[in-house]
């Protein structure tokens, strides 16, 4: 059995809370590693938080059965900033970041941990310089991806990795909203997308959701009403109603109709939700759209940014038995779509000036070279600088989609520039 297979098997056999200890022991045994650390990106994607503790592998490896106690007893490792650290560079880079230490004769390799394109953290492996040869980097990259998938499965049975994502305490409403989200990014050969919400630790009512099949990508962006628990409950009802209708095989207009009925039945028009629903045909780039309220779409095509205008239909839940009509548009390989909630447009500067559409268009153009997964955070960082110390009084949500199309589809071949 080769060393790559041995480490992967050890990962699969590990207890949910013991992944780090087991992978550290296996990396020491098969790769001569002297230290291993795992850090998870926090909800705001500003820092990388150590999982459990500073669980290096000096000395004897911790038995997987006692991993939870060992992690709880070990001293906590300091978080590192994503925008000012080698780990942070690895989190956003296409390739591992290698940092040599001439004094100790070791090399530390920082590798992004991802789950189907969604980057969740960084694995840092320190090895003797003599061990850095052959297929080391591709093998460590493969193992970090395997670790990412095991973390995703383990989160069903342990809070360890979710706790590591918290730089501060979440409000209950934020907890409810984050558990509702599908992830921060997703990638397939036909598209790459990323999305982010601010304020990360005290979300009001905005939400995004996506689902892909062999033939379609479905996106929804929700602009919730209210704040706190009331907003979270309203968004949870609307999003799950749409999911229920989608999983029943209904079309986009019927999904909106049934979600509208569910919200109205519960609130009788006293609360409602704006929602943008989009379904992309992966083969052709044909897009079906229902715009039930305020979320707006911008398209960048060949460097030109312009809004995609759709009929603004009533928000979900305002009136009983509201009918919805789907509209259609097309995307081409190379197109970039951006969706932003009201909280982005309405953010005010210290002087009281509204951020508005013009500033968003400039930001979209300025960040055109970034992959889709990084665009939402880049725009929201600029929004943070714009408002200064003034706290957000509404959610600010940004979703970015890069469309590549299928090589055998009507759009022809496409260039892929997303992160691996």
Tab-separated table of C-alpha atoms in Angstrom:
chain	number	residue	atom	x	y	z
A	1	UNK	CA	0.000	0.000	0.000
A	2	UNK	CA	1.488	3.404	-1.005
A	3	UNK	CA	1.708	6.248	1.507
A	4	UNK	CA	-1.043	8.299	-0.134
A	5	UNK	CA	-3.514	5.443	0.201
A	6	UNK	CA	-2.385	4.768	3.779
A	7	UNK	CA	-3.087	8.339	4.917
A	8	UNK	CA	-6.423	8.431	3.103
A	9	UNK	CA	-7.519	5.182	4.738
A	10	UNK	CA	-6.521	6.499	8.146
A	11	UNK	CA	-8.666	9.578	7.535
A	12	UNK	CA	-11.690	7.511	6.571
A	13	UNK	CA	-11.348	5.371	9.695
A	14	UNK	CA	-10.940	8.328	12.087
A	15	UNK	CA	-13.555	9.378	14.607
A	16	UNK	CA	-15.302	12.629	13.554
A	17	UNK	CA	-13.590	14.638	16.316
A	18	UNK	CA	-10.181	12.981	15.751
A	19	UNK	CA	-9.428	13.816	12.119
A	20	UNK	CA	-6.560	16.182	12.900
A	21	UNK	CA	-4.800	13.781	15.268
A	22	UNK	CA	-5.147	10.841	12.903
A	23	UNK	CA	-3.952	12.739	9.834
A	24	UNK	CA	-1.076	14.206	11.856
A	25	UNK	CA	0.038	10.733	13.007
A	26	UNK	CA	-0.226	9.366	9.450
A	27	UNK	CA	1.715	12.316	7.967
A	28	UNK	CA	4.479	11.820	10.541
A	29	UNK	CA	4.689	8.125	9.830
A	30	UNK	CA	4.565	8.253	6.023
A	31	UNK	CA	5.918	11.728	5.192
A	32	UNK	CA	8.332	12.389	8.105
A	33	UNK	CA	6.260	15.425	9.163
A	34	UNK	CA	7.335	17.146	12.373
A	35	UNK	CA	4.282	19.382	12.855
A	36	UNK	CA	0.751	19.548	11.468
A	37	UNK	CA	-1.865	22.248	12.040
A	38	UNK	CA	-5.396	22.660	10.713
A	39	UNK	CA	-7.098	26.046	10.654
A	40	UNK	CA	-10.632	26.876	9.561
A	41	UNK	CA	-11.708	30.174	7.978
A	42	UNK	CA	-13.962	32.129	10.297
A	43	UNK	CA	-17.463	33.173	9.248
A	44	UNK	CA	-16.292	36.629	8.239
A	45	UNK	CA	-13.402	35.106	6.207
A	46	UNK	CA	-10.968	37.429	7.959
A	47	UNK	CA	-8.959	34.966	10.045
A	48	UNK	CA	-7.950	31.316	10.196
A	49	UNK	CA	-8.819	29.700	13.517
A	50	UNK	CA	-7.002	26.659	14.896
A	51	UNK	CA	-9.125	23.521	15.186
A	52	UNK	CA	-9.552	22.721	18.863
A	53	UNK	CA	-6.036	23.712	19.845
A	54	UNK	CA	-2.449	23.903	18.661
A	55	UNK	CA	-2.436	20.210	17.873
A	56	UNK	CA	1.043	19.630	16.467
A	57	UNK	CA	2.502	16.137	16.368
A	58	UNK	CA	5.705	16.432	18.356
A	59	UNK	CA	6.116	13.392	20.613
A	60	UNK	CA	3.744	10.449	20.579
A	61	UNK	CA	0.582	10.749	18.496
A	62	UNK	CA	-2.679	11.054	20.391
A	63	UNK	CA	-4.928	8.029	20.184
A	64	UNK	CA	-8.025	8.858	18.119
A	65	UNK	CA	-10.323	7.694	20.892
A	66	UNK	CA	-8.878	10.296	23.265
A	67	UNK	CA	-8.580	13.067	20.672
A	68	UNK	CA	-11.442	15.140	22.057
A	69	UNK	CA	-9.921	15.268	25.561
A	70	UNK	CA	-6.450	16.020	24.180
A	71	UNK	CA	-7.704	18.885	22.047
A	72	UNK	CA	-9.642	20.362	24.949
A	73	UNK	CA	-6.608	20.209	27.254
A	74	UNK	CA	-3.987	21.566	24.839
A	75	UNK	CA	-3.145	25.290	24.757
A	76	UNK	CA	-5.090	27.277	22.189
A	77	UNK	CA	-3.237	28.465	19.086
A	78	UNK	CA	-3.517	32.074	18.058
A	79	UNK	CA	-5.614	32.834	14.939
A	80	UNK	CA	-3.815	34.186	11.881
A	81	UNK	CA	-5.127	36.853	9.542
A	82	UNK	CA	-6.073	35.725	6.057
A	83	UNK	CA	-4.753	38.904	4.457
A	84	UNK	CA	-1.422	38.997	6.279
A	85	UNK	CA	-0.041	35.468	6.614
A	86	UNK	CA	1.370	32.598	4.517
A	87	UNK	CA	-1.634	30.510	5.571
A	88	UNK	CA	-3.899	33.235	4.239
A	89	UNK	CA	-2.037	33.336	0.935
A	90	UNK	CA	-2.512	29.578	0.613
A	91	UNK	CA	-6.232	29.951	1.369
A	92	UNK	CA	-6.676	32.153	-1.697
A	93	UNK	CA	-3.985	30.751	-4.004
A	94	UNK	CA	-4.219	28.149	-6.723
A	95	UNK	CA	-1.139	26.284	-5.443
A	96	UNK	CA	0.329	25.446	-2.015
A	97	UNK	CA	2.507	28.076	-0.339
A	98	UNK	CA	5.943	26.749	0.676
A	99	UNK	CA	7.859	28.518	3.478
A	100	UNK	CA	11.452	27.301	4.153
A	101	UNK	CA	13.128	27.723	7.543
A	102	UNK	CA	16.903	27.684	6.981
A	103	UNK	CA	17.685	27.752	10.689
A	104	UNK	CA	15.863	24.503	11.431
A	105	UNK	CA	16.305	22.868	8.044
A	106	UNK	CA	12.567	22.416	7.638
A	107	UNK	CA	9.935	23.462	5.151
A	108	UNK	CA	6.303	24.272	5.972
A	109	UNK	CA	3.729	23.648	3.263
A	110	UNK	CA	0.394	25.472	3.584
A	111	UNK	CA	-2.402	23.912	1.489
A	112	UNK	CA	-5.996	25.088	1.124
A	113	UNK	CA	-8.600	22.647	2.431
A	114	UNK	CA	-11.598	22.658	0.118
A	115	UNK	CA	-14.874	20.827	-0.411
A	116	UNK	CA	-15.914	20.798	-4.077
A	117	UNK	CA	-14.406	24.215	-4.684
A	118	UNK	CA	-15.536	25.736	-1.369
A	119	UNK	CA	-12.413	26.662	0.585
A	120	UNK	CA	-12.943	26.047	4.281
A	121	UNK	CA	-9.467	26.178	5.812
A	122	UNK	CA	-5.736	25.517	5.528
A	123	UNK	CA	-3.630	22.470	6.387
A	124	UNK	CA	-0.037	23.333	7.391
A	125	UNK	CA	2.566	20.549	7.302
A	126	UNK	CA	6.157	21.048	8.453
A	127	UNK	CA	8.714	18.542	7.138
A	128	UNK	CA	12.491	18.152	6.972
A	129	UNK	CA	13.893	19.823	3.875
A	130	UNK	CA	15.160	16.435	2.702
A	131	UNK	CA	11.580	15.101	2.572
A	132	UNK	CA	10.463	17.737	0.054
A	133	UNK	CA	10.951	15.874	-3.176
A	134	UNK	CA	9.112	14.034	-5.934
A	135	UNK	CA	5.319	14.182	-5.823
A	136	UNK	CA	5.097	15.739	-2.366
A	137	UNK	CA	3.050	18.852	-3.229
A	138	UNK	CA	0.481	17.057	-5.443
A	139	UNK	CA	0.085	14.373	-2.780
A	140	UNK	CA	-0.407	16.883	0.037
A	141	UNK	CA	-2.907	18.769	-2.113
A	142	UNK	CA	-4.840	15.561	-2.702
A	143	UNK	CA	-4.807	14.740	1.016
A	144	UNK	CA	-6.048	18.218	1.940
A	145	UNK	CA	-9.014	17.707	-0.384
A	146	UNK	CA	-9.671	14.310	1.208
A	147	UNK	CA	-9.511	15.980	4.622
A	148	UNK	CA	-12.019	18.605	3.469
A	149	UNK	CA	-14.518	15.933	2.470
A	150	UNK	CA	-14.069	14.114	5.774
A	151	UNK	CA	-14.650	17.362	7.685
A	152	UNK	CA	-17.889	17.898	5.763
A	153	UNK	CA	-19.084	14.414	6.762
A	154	UNK	CA	-17.828	14.782	10.343
A	155	UNK	CA	-19.826	17.981	10.891
A	156	UNK	CA	-22.953	15.839	11.082
A	157	UNK	CA	-21.614	14.297	14.302
A	158	UNK	CA	-19.423	16.908	15.996
A	159	UNK	CA	-19.348	20.673	16.588
A	160	UNK	CA	-15.540	20.785	16.640
A	161	UNK	CA	-15.035	22.249	13.160
A	162	UNK	CA	-17.991	24.619	13.394
A	163	UNK	CA	-16.626	25.977	16.668
A	164	UNK	CA	-13.279	26.613	14.979
A	165	UNK	CA	-14.974	28.929	12.487
A	166	UNK	CA	-16.031	31.413	15.182
A	167	UNK	CA	-13.834	34.408	15.829
A	168	UNK	CA	-16.571	35.642	18.171
A	169	UNK	CA	-19.980	34.494	19.350
A	170	UNK	CA	-22.775	34.204	16.802
A	171	UNK	CA	-26.190	35.623	17.519
A	172	UNK	CA	-28.935	33.003	17.468
A	173	UNK	CA	-30.312	34.536	14.265
A	174	UNK	CA	-26.886	34.277	12.605
A	175	UNK	CA	-26.577	30.658	13.755
A	176	UNK	CA	-29.895	29.862	12.087
A	177	UNK	CA	-28.946	31.635	8.872
A	178	UNK	CA	-25.467	30.084	8.530
A	179	UNK	CA	-26.909	26.599	9.015
A	180	UNK	CA	-29.276	27.344	6.142
A	181	UNK	CA	-26.549	28.320	3.656
A	182	UNK	CA	-25.097	25.789	1.181
A	183	UNK	CA	-21.500	27.068	1.525
A	184	UNK	CA	-19.474	30.060	0.383
A	185	UNK	CA	-18.547	28.877	-3.115
A	186	UNK	CA	-19.183	26.151	-5.657
A	187	UNK	CA	-17.517	25.166	-8.904
A	188	UNK	CA	-18.305	22.916	-11.840
A	189	UNK	CA	-16.884	22.826	-15.368
A	190	UNK	CA	-19.761	25.042	-16.564
A	191	UNK	CA	-19.599	27.716	-13.833
A	192	UNK	CA	-17.946	29.019	-10.685
A	193	UNK	CA	-19.754	31.011	-8.007
A	194	UNK	CA	-19.133	32.579	-4.641
A	195	UNK	CA	-21.251	34.465	-2.126
A	196	UNK	CA	-20.836	36.191	1.225
A	197	UNK	CA	-22.929	37.870	3.898
A	198	UNK	CA	-22.091	40.742	6.256
A	199	UNK	CA	-22.295	41.313	9.155
A	200	UNK	CA	-21.161	37.702	9.539
A	201	UNK	CA	-21.876	37.332	13.262
A	202	UNK	CA	-25.212	39.171	13.501
A	203	UNK	CA	-27.108	38.428	10.286
A	204	UNK	CA	-30.592	39.894	9.841
A	205	UNK	CA	-32.606	38.140	7.126
A	206	UNK	CA	-30.746	37.873	3.805
A	207	UNK	CA	-29.858	34.490	2.368
A	208	UNK	CA	-28.546	32.713	-0.724
A	209	UNK	CA	-29.021	29.160	-1.899
A	210	UNK	CA	-28.017	27.022	-4.867
A	211	UNK	CA	-28.406	23.528	-6.209
A	212	UNK	CA	-26.948	21.897	-9.323
A	213	UNK	CA	-27.933	18.811	-11.267
A	214	UNK	CA	-26.639	17.211	-14.445
A	215	UNK	CA	-28.577	19.750	-16.520
A	216	UNK	CA	-29.300	22.834	-14.394
A	217	UNK	CA	-27.998	25.259	-11.811
A	218	UNK	CA	-30.665	26.879	-9.620
A	219	UNK	CA	-29.884	30.029	-7.615
A	220	UNK	CA	-32.012	31.927	-5.129
A	221	UNK	CA	-31.116	35.180	-3.374
A	222	UNK	CA	-33.379	36.250	-0.520
A	223	UNK	CA	-33.656	39.793	0.794
A	224	UNK	CA	-35.318	39.284	4.173
A	225	UNK	CA	-37.599	41.650	6.083
A	226	UNK	CA	-37.014	42.599	9.698
A	227	UNK	CA	-34.154	41.646	11.998
A	228	UNK	CA	-33.079	39.113	14.583
A	229	UNK	CA	-35.021	35.928	15.216
A	230	UNK	CA	-38.098	37.206	13.350
A	231	UNK	CA	-36.059	37.742	10.188
A	232	UNK	CA	-34.288	34.380	10.544
A	233	UNK	CA	-37.581	32.500	10.969
A	234	UNK	CA	-39.077	34.268	7.955
A	235	UNK	CA	-36.064	33.488	5.748
A	236	UNK	CA	-35.966	29.863	6.918
A	237	UNK	CA	-39.619	29.423	5.980
A	238	UNK	CA	-39.202	31.008	2.543
A	239	UNK	CA	-35.982	29.185	1.636
A	240	UNK	CA	-37.243	25.792	2.771
A	241	UNK	CA	-40.545	26.320	0.958
A	242	UNK	CA	-38.646	26.978	-2.289
A	243	UNK	CA	-36.418	23.948	-1.674
A	244	UNK	CA	-39.460	21.771	-1.050
A	245	UNK	CA	-41.087	22.914	-4.301
A	246	UNK	CA	-37.825	22.523	-6.252
A	247	UNK	CA	-37.299	18.987	-4.930
A	248	UNK	CA	-40.858	18.152	-5.949
A	249	UNK	CA	-39.802	18.875	-9.544
A	250	UNK	CA	-41.811	22.078	-9.977
A	251	UNK	CA	-40.846	24.887	-12.329
A	252	UNK	CA	-39.458	28.215	-11.156
A	253	UNK	CA	-42.770	30.135	-11.243
A	254	UNK	CA	-44.498	27.362	-9.265
A	255	UNK	CA	-41.646	27.363	-6.741
A	256	UNK	CA	-42.253	31.066	-6.160
A	257	UNK	CA	-46.021	30.496	-5.968
A	258	UNK	CA	-45.815	27.764	-3.328
A	259	UNK	CA	-43.282	29.729	-1.267
A	260	UNK	CA	-45.595	32.748	-1.508
A	261	UNK	CA	-48.473	30.637	-0.196
A	262	UNK	CA	-46.385	29.277	2.676
A	263	UNK	CA	-45.270	32.743	3.815
A	264	UNK	CA	-48.768	34.243	3.473
A	265	UNK	CA	-50.348	31.345	5.360
A	266	UNK	CA	-48.006	31.966	8.276
A	267	UNK	CA	-47.922	35.791	8.353
A	268	UNK	CA	-51.133	36.831	6.510
A	269	UNK	CA	-49.319	39.676	4.734
A	270	UNK	CA	-47.726	41.159	7.864
A	271	UNK	CA	-44.282	39.952	6.747
A	272	UNK	CA	-42.921	39.161	3.298
A	273	UNK	CA	-39.712	38.223	1.503
A	274	UNK	CA	-38.113	39.541	-1.681
A	275	UNK	CA	-36.510	36.747	-3.662
A	276	UNK	CA	-34.688	36.352	-6.965
A	277	UNK	CA	-34.954	32.872	-8.475
A	278	UNK	CA	-32.782	31.831	-11.437
A	279	UNK	CA	-32.388	28.508	-13.230
A	280	UNK	CA	-29.528	28.059	-15.719
A	281	UNK	CA	-29.551	25.383	-18.427
A	282	UNK	CA	-25.968	24.088	-18.315
A	283	UNK	CA	-26.084	22.904	-21.919
A	284	UNK	CA	-27.198	26.159	-23.535
A	285	UNK	CA	-26.830	29.025	-21.046
A	286	UNK	CA	-30.556	29.753	-21.209
A	287	UNK	CA	-31.685	31.361	-17.936
A	288	UNK	CA	-35.182	31.252	-16.460
A	289	UNK	CA	-35.823	34.101	-13.996
A	290	UNK	CA	-38.484	35.097	-11.476
A	291	UNK	CA	-37.760	38.420	-9.762
A	292	UNK	CA	-40.085	38.593	-6.768
A	293	UNK	CA	-38.942	41.847	-5.254
A	294	UNK	CA	-35.704	43.759	-4.999
A	295	UNK	CA	-32.491	41.690	-5.522
A	296	UNK	CA	-30.944	42.943	-8.797
A	297	UNK	CA	-28.603	41.374	-11.337
A	298	UNK	CA	-25.605	42.980	-13.052
A	299	UNK	CA	-23.805	41.422	-16.007
A	300	UNK	CA	-20.228	42.006	-17.078
A	301	UNK	CA	-19.702	40.998	-20.706
A	302	UNK	CA	-16.475	41.812	-22.558
A	303	UNK	CA	-15.623	44.426	-19.928
A	304	UNK	CA	-18.982	46.222	-20.094
A	305	UNK	CA	-21.172	46.238	-16.971
A	306	UNK	CA	-24.929	46.650	-17.326
A	307	UNK	CA	-28.068	45.728	-15.366
A	308	UNK	CA	-30.288	42.853	-16.463
A	309	UNK	CA	-33.816	44.195	-16.318
A	310	UNK	CA	-36.660	41.897	-15.324
A	311	UNK	CA	-40.244	42.651	-14.337
A	312	UNK	CA	-40.271	43.239	-10.574
A	313	UNK	CA	-43.116	41.061	-9.342
A	314	UNK	CA	-44.599	41.135	-5.855
A	315	UNK	CA	-42.502	39.835	-2.933
A	316	UNK	CA	-43.424	36.472	-1.493
A	317	UNK	CA	-46.201	36.517	1.090
A	318	UNK	CA	-47.725	39.962	0.525
A	319	UNK	CA	-51.093	38.754	-0.784
A	320	UNK	CA	-52.958	35.508	-1.100
A	321	UNK	CA	-52.715	33.534	-4.379
A	322	UNK	CA	-50.255	35.863	-6.131
A	323	UNK	CA	-49.318	34.564	-9.575
A	324	UNK	CA	-45.712	34.611	-10.837
A	325	UNK	CA	-44.407	34.581	-14.405
A	326	UNK	CA	-40.963	33.398	-15.488
A	327	UNK	CA	-38.831	35.461	-17.877
A	328	UNK	CA	-35.823	34.367	-19.906
A	329	UNK	CA	-32.326	35.581	-20.719
A	330	UNK	CA	-29.076	34.062	-21.974
A	331	UNK	CA	-25.529	33.927	-20.652
A	332	UNK	CA	-22.417	33.360	-22.762
A	333	UNK	CA	-19.047	31.871	-21.877
A	334	UNK	CA	-17.015	34.616	-20.223
A	335	UNK	CA	-20.033	36.394	-18.693
A	336	UNK	CA	-19.923	37.386	-15.041
A	337	UNK	CA	-23.145	38.001	-13.091
A	338	UNK	CA	-23.310	39.871	-9.798
A	339	UNK	CA	-26.265	40.040	-7.417
A	340	UNK	CA	-26.358	42.369	-4.416
A	341	UNK	CA	-28.979	42.913	-1.725
A	342	UNK	CA	-30.388	46.269	-0.625
A	343	UNK	CA	-27.921	46.391	2.247
A	344	UNK	CA	-25.108	46.980	-0.259
A	345	UNK	CA	-26.779	49.803	-2.194
A	346	UNK	CA	-28.135	51.523	0.935
A	347	UNK	CA	-24.935	51.560	2.990
A	348	UNK	CA	-23.997	55.121	3.900
A	349	UNK	CA	-20.608	56.741	4.300
A	350	UNK	CA	-19.633	58.788	7.353
A	351	UNK	CA	-20.900	61.819	5.413
A	352	UNK	CA	-24.275	60.146	4.873
A	353	UNK	CA	-23.779	59.448	1.158
A	354	UNK	CA	-25.407	56.274	-0.179
A	355	UNK	CA	-23.096	53.663	-1.748
A	356	UNK	CA	-25.498	53.153	-4.655
A	357	UNK	CA	-25.327	51.466	-8.041
A	358	UNK	CA	-22.482	53.508	-9.542
A	359	UNK	CA	-20.032	52.501	-6.805
A	360	UNK	CA	-21.062	48.833	-7.113
A	361	UNK	CA	-20.481	48.905	-10.880
A	362	UNK	CA	-17.019	50.444	-10.352
A	363	UNK	CA	-16.162	47.790	-7.797
A	364	UNK	CA	-17.311	44.995	-10.095
A	365	UNK	CA	-15.108	46.337	-12.874
A	366	UNK	CA	-12.132	46.870	-10.549
A	367	UNK	CA	-12.291	43.263	-9.310
A	368	UNK	CA	-12.774	41.707	-12.756
A	369	UNK	CA	-9.529	39.678	-12.547
A	370	UNK	CA	-10.451	37.955	-9.275
A	371	UNK	CA	-12.087	34.507	-9.420
A	372	UNK	CA	-15.787	34.432	-8.576
A	373	UNK	CA	-15.200	32.958	-5.112
A	374	UNK	CA	-13.161	36.010	-4.052
A	375	UNK	CA	-15.264	38.797	-5.597
A	376	UNK	CA	-18.000	39.012	-2.891
A	377	UNK	CA	-15.470	39.440	-0.071
A	378	UNK	CA	-13.488	41.990	-2.098
A	379	UNK	CA	-16.600	44.103	-2.701
A	380	UNK	CA	-17.715	43.840	0.929
A	381	UNK	CA	-14.235	44.896	2.110
A	382	UNK	CA	-14.559	48.002	-0.051
A	383	UNK	CA	-18.031	48.560	1.386
A	384	UNK	CA	-16.575	48.331	4.902
A	385	UNK	CA	-13.962	50.959	4.069
A	386	UNK	CA	-16.675	53.160	2.554
A	387	UNK	CA	-18.834	53.200	5.673
A	388	UNK	CA	-15.899	53.503	8.101
A	389	UNK	CA	-16.699	52.711	11.724
A	390	UNK	CA	-20.453	52.975	11.165
A	391	UNK	CA	-22.020	49.514	11.732
A	392	UNK	CA	-24.262	47.989	9.093
A	393	UNK	CA	-27.949	48.360	9.909
A	394	UNK	CA	-28.959	45.752	7.310
A	395	UNK	CA	-27.468	42.628	5.748
A	396	UNK	CA	-25.102	43.165	2.845
A	397	UNK	CA	-25.127	40.157	0.517
A	398	UNK	CA	-23.081	39.742	-2.666
A	399	UNK	CA	-23.157	36.739	-5.017
A	400	UNK	CA	-20.918	36.402	-8.077
A	401	UNK	CA	-21.287	33.836	-10.885
A	402	UNK	CA	-18.773	33.202	-13.674
A	403	UNK	CA	-20.252	31.353	-16.625
A	404	UNK	CA	-17.982	29.053	-18.663
A	405	UNK	CA	-20.559	26.950	-20.518
A	406	UNK	CA	-20.066	23.534	-21.983
A	407	UNK	CA	-17.585	22.867	-24.740
A	408	UNK	CA	-20.243	20.981	-26.667
A	409	UNK	CA	-23.019	23.454	-25.803
A	410	UNK	CA	-24.432	26.249	-27.882
A	411	UNK	CA	-22.042	28.713	-26.265
A	412	UNK	CA	-18.931	26.884	-27.501
A	413	UNK	CA	-15.692	26.340	-25.619
A	414	UNK	CA	-14.791	28.545	-22.694
A	415	UNK	CA	-11.719	29.594	-20.771
A	416	UNK	CA	-11.766	28.596	-17.089
A	417	UNK	CA	-10.075	30.977	-14.688
A	418	UNK	CA	-11.502	29.862	-11.324
A	419	UNK	CA	-9.431	28.468	-8.482
A	420	UNK	CA	-8.875	24.701	-8.447
